[in-house]
mmCIF file of C-alpha atoms and ligand atoms in Angstrom:
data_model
loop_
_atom_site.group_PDB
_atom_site.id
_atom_site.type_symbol
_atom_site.label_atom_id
_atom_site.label_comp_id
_atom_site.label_asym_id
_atom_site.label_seq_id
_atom_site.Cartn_x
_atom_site.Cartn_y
_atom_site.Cartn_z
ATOM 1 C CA UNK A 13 39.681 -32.219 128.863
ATOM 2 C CA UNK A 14 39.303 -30.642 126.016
ATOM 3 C CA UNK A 15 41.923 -28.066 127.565
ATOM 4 C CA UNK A 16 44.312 -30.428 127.598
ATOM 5 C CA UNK A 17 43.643 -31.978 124.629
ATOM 6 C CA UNK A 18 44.767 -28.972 122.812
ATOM 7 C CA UNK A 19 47.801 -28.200 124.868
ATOM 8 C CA UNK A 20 48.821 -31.630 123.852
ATOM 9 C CA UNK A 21 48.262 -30.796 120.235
ATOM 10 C CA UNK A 22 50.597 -27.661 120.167
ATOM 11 C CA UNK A 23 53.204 -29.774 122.345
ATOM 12 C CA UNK A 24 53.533 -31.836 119.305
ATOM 13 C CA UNK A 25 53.017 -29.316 116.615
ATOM 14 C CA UNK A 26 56.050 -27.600 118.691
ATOM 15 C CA UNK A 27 58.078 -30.222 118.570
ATOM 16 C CA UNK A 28 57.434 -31.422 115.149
ATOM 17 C CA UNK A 29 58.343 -27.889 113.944
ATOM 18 C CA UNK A 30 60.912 -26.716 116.042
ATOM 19 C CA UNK A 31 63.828 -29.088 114.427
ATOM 20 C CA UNK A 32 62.640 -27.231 110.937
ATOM 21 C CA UNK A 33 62.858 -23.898 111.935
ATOM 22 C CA UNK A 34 65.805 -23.758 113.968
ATOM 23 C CA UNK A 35 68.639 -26.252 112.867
ATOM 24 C CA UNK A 36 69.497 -25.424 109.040
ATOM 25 C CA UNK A 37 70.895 -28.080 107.055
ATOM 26 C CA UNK A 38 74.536 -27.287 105.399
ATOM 27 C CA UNK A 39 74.798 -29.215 102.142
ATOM 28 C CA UNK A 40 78.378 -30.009 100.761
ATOM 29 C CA UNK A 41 77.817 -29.643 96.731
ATOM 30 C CA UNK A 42 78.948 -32.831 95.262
ATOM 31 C CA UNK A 43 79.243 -34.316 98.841
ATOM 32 C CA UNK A 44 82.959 -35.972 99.059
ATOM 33 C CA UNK A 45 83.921 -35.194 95.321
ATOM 34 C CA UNK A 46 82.934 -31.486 96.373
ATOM 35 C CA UNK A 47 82.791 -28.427 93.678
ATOM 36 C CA UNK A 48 84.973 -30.125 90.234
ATOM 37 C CA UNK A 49 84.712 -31.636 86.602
ATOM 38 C CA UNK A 50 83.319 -35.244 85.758
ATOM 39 C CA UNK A 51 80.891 -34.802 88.596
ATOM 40 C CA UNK A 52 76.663 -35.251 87.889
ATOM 41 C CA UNK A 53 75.247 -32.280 89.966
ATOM 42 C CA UNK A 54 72.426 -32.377 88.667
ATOM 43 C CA UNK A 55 71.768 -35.790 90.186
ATOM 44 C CA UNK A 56 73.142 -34.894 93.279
ATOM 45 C CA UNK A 57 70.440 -32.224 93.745
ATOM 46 C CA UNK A 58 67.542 -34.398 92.345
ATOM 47 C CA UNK A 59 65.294 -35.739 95.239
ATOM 48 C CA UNK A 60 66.946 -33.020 98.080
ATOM 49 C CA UNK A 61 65.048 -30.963 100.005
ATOM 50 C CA UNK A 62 66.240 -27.498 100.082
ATOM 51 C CA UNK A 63 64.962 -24.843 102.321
ATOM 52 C CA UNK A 64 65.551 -21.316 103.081
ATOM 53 C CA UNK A 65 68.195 -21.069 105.664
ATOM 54 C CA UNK A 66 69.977 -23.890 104.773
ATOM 55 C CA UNK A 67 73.379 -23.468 103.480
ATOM 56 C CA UNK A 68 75.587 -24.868 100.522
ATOM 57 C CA UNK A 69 78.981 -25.370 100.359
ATOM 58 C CA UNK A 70 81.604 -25.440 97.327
ATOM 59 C CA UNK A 71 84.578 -27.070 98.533
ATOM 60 C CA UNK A 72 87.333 -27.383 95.987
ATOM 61 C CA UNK A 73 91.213 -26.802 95.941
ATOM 62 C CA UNK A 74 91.524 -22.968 96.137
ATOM 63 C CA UNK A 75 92.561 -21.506 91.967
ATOM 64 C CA UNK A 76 91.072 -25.107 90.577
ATOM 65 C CA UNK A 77 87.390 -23.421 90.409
ATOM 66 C CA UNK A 78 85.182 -20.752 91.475
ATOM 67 C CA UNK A 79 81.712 -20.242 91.836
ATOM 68 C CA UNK A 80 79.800 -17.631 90.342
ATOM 69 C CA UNK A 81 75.647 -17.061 90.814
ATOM 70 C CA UNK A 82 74.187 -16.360 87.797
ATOM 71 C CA UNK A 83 70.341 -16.871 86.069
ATOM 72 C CA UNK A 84 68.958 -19.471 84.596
ATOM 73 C CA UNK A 85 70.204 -18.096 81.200
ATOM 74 C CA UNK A 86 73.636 -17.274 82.555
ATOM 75 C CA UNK A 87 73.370 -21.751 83.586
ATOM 76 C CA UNK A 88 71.793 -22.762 80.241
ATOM 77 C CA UNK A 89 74.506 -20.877 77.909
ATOM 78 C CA UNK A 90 77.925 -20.781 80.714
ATOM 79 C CA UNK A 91 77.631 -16.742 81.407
ATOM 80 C CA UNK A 92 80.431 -15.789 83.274
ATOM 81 C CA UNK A 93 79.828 -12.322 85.246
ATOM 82 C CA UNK A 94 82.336 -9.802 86.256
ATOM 83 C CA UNK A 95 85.127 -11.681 87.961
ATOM 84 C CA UNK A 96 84.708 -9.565 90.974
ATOM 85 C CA UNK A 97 81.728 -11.353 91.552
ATOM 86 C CA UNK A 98 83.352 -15.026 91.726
ATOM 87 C CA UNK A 99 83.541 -16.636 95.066
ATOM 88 C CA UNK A 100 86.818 -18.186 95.066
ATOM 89 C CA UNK A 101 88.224 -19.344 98.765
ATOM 90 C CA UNK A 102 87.795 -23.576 98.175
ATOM 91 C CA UNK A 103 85.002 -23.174 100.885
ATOM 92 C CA UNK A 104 82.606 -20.722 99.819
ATOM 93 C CA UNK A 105 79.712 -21.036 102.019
ATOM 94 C CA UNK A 106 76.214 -20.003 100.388
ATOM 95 C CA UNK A 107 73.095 -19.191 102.918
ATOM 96 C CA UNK A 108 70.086 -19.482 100.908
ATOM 97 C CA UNK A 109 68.119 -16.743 101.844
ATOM 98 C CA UNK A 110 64.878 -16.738 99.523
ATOM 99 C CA UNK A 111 62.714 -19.577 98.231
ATOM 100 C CA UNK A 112 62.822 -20.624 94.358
ATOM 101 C CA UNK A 113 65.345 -21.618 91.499
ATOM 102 C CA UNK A 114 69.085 -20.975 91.804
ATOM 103 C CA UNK A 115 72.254 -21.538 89.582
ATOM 104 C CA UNK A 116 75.591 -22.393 90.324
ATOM 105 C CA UNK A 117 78.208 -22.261 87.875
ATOM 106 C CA UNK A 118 82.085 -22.780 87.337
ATOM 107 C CA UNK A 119 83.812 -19.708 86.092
ATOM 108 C CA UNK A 120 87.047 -21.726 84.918
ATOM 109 C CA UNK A 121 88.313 -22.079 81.513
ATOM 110 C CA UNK A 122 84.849 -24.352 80.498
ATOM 111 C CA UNK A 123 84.371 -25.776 82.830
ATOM 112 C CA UNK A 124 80.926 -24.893 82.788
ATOM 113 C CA UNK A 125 80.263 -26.162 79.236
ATOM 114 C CA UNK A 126 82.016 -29.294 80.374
ATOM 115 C CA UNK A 127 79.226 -29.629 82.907
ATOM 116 C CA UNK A 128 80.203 -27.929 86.591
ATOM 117 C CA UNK A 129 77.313 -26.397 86.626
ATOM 118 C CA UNK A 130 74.395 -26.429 89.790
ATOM 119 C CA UNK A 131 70.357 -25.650 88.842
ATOM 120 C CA UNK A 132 68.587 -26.230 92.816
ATOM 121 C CA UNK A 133 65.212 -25.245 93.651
ATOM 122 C CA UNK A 134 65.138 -23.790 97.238
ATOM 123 C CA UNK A 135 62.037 -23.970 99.008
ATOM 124 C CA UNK A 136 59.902 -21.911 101.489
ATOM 125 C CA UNK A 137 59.954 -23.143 105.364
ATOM 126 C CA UNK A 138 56.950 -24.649 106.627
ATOM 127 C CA UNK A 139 54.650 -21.972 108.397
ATOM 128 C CA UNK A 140 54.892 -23.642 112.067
ATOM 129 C CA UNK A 141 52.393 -21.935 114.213
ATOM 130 C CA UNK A 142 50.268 -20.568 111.765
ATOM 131 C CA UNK A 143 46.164 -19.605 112.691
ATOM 132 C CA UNK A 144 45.353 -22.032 110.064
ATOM 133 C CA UNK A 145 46.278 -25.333 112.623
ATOM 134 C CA UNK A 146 43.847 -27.693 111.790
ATOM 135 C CA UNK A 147 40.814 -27.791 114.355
ATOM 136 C CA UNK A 148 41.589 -29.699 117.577
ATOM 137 C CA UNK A 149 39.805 -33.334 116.974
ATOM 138 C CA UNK A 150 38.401 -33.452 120.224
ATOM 139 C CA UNK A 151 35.135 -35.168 120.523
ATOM 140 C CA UNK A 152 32.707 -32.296 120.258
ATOM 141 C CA UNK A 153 28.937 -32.731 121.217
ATOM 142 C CA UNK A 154 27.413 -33.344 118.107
ATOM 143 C CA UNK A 155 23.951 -31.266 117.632
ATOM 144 C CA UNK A 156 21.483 -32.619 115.028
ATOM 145 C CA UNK A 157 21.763 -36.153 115.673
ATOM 146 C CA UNK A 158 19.272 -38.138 113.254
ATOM 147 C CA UNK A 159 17.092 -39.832 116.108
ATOM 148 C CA UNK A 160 15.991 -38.268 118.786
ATOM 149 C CA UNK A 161 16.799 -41.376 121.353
ATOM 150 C CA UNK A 162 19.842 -41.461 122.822
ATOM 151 C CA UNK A 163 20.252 -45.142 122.574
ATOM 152 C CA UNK A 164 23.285 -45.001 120.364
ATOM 153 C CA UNK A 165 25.365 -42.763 122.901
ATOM 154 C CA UNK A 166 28.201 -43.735 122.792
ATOM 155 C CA UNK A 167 28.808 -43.076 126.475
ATOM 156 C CA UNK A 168 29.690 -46.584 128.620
ATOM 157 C CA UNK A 169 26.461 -48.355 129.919
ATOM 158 C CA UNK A 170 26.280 -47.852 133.858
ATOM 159 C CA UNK A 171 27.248 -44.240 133.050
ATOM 160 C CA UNK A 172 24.184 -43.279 130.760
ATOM 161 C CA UNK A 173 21.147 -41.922 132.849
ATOM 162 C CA UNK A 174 18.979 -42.536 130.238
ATOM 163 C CA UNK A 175 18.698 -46.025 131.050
ATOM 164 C CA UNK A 176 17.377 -45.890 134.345
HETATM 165 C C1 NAG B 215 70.715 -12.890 83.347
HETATM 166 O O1 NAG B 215 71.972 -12.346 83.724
HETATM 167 C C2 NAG B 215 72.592 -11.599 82.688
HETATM 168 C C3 NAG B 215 73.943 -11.163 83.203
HETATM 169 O O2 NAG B 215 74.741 -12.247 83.551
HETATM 170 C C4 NAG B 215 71.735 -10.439 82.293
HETATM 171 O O3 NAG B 215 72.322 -9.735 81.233
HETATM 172 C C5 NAG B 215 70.367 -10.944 81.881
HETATM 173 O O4 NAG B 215 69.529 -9.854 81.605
HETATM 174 C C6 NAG B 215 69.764 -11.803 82.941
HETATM 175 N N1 NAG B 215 68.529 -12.385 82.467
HETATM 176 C C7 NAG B 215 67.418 -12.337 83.184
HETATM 177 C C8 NAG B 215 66.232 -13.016 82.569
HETATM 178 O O5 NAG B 215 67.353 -11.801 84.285
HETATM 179 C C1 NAG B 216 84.604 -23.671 105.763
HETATM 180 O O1 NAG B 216 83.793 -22.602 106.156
HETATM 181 C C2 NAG B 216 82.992 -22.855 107.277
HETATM 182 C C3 NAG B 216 82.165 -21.639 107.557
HETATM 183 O O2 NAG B 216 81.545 -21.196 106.409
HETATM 184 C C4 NAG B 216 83.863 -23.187 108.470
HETATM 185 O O3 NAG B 216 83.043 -23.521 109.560
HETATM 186 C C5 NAG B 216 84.755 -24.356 108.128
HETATM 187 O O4 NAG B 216 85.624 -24.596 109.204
HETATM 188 C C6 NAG B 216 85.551 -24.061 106.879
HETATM 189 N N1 NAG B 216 86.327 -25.229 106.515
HETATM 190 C C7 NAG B 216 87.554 -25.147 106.072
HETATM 191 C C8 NAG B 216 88.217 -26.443 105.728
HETATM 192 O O5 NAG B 216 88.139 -24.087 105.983
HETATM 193 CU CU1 CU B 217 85.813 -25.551 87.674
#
């Protein structure tokens, strides 16, 4: 019983944690507007959920923008890096490949200053079949019970040979 009890368990810790490990999400920055001026990205990354693996992607008419990575300083004060470093195809497809904070910016004219600018905060996957899985909650016999009478089993009636 018991057995089965845990196989059961692990079924559904499987299955709960399979969808999170293996399908990555792909995030379009700025959804349908995609990667451009006049849009709010910071409030199109509030409230989303992240998660290394998962990938973003600037869409934009190719020349219009780029994208560069930089630091959080590079974000707060519009550092451009080396132009080599600019992804500029229209479609440039990010994997993000380590937990924690990452910035985005525009490496056009200022369009950075003017706000095309990405701060998101990429978290770590959920450990799925990690040793610590909470303890199985099967019904174990429980030692030390207050009174030494077994009235209050709570085993059905007819079943409880104490009785007879
Ligand atoms: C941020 O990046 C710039 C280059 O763009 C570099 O000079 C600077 O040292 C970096 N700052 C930190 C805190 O890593
Ligand atoms: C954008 O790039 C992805 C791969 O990163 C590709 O699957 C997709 O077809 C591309 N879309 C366009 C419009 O080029
Ligand atoms: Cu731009």
């Amino acid at each position: 019983m018991a057995f089965n009890r845990v196989c059961i368990l692990f079924l559904v810790a499987a299955a709960m944690s399979f969808p999170i490990m293996s399908s990555a999400t792909e995030f379009i920055v700025g959804d349908d507007s995609g990667w451009t001026l006049g849009f709010d990205y910071q409030a199109w990354a509030e409230g989303k959920n992240f998660q290394v693996g998962d990938k973003i992607v600037f869409k934009y008419l190719e020349g219009a923008h780029t994208v560069f990575k930089v630091n959080g300083t590079g974000f707060q004060n519009c550092i451009k890096p080396p132009a080599n470093e600019a992804l500029t195809s229209g479609n440039d497809t990010i994997v993000l490949a380590t937990a924690g904070r990452k910035w985005y910016i525009c490496g056009v004219g200022s369009h950075c200053d003017m706000g095309q600018k990405l701060a998101i905060t990429v978290q770590a996957p959920a450990l799925a079949l990690s040793p610590n899985m909470p303890p199985s909650p099967s019904p174990t016999p429980l030692s030390g019970k207050p009174y030494p009478p077994k009235v209050a089993d709570k085993r059905p009636f007819l079943m409880n040979p104490h009785w007879w």
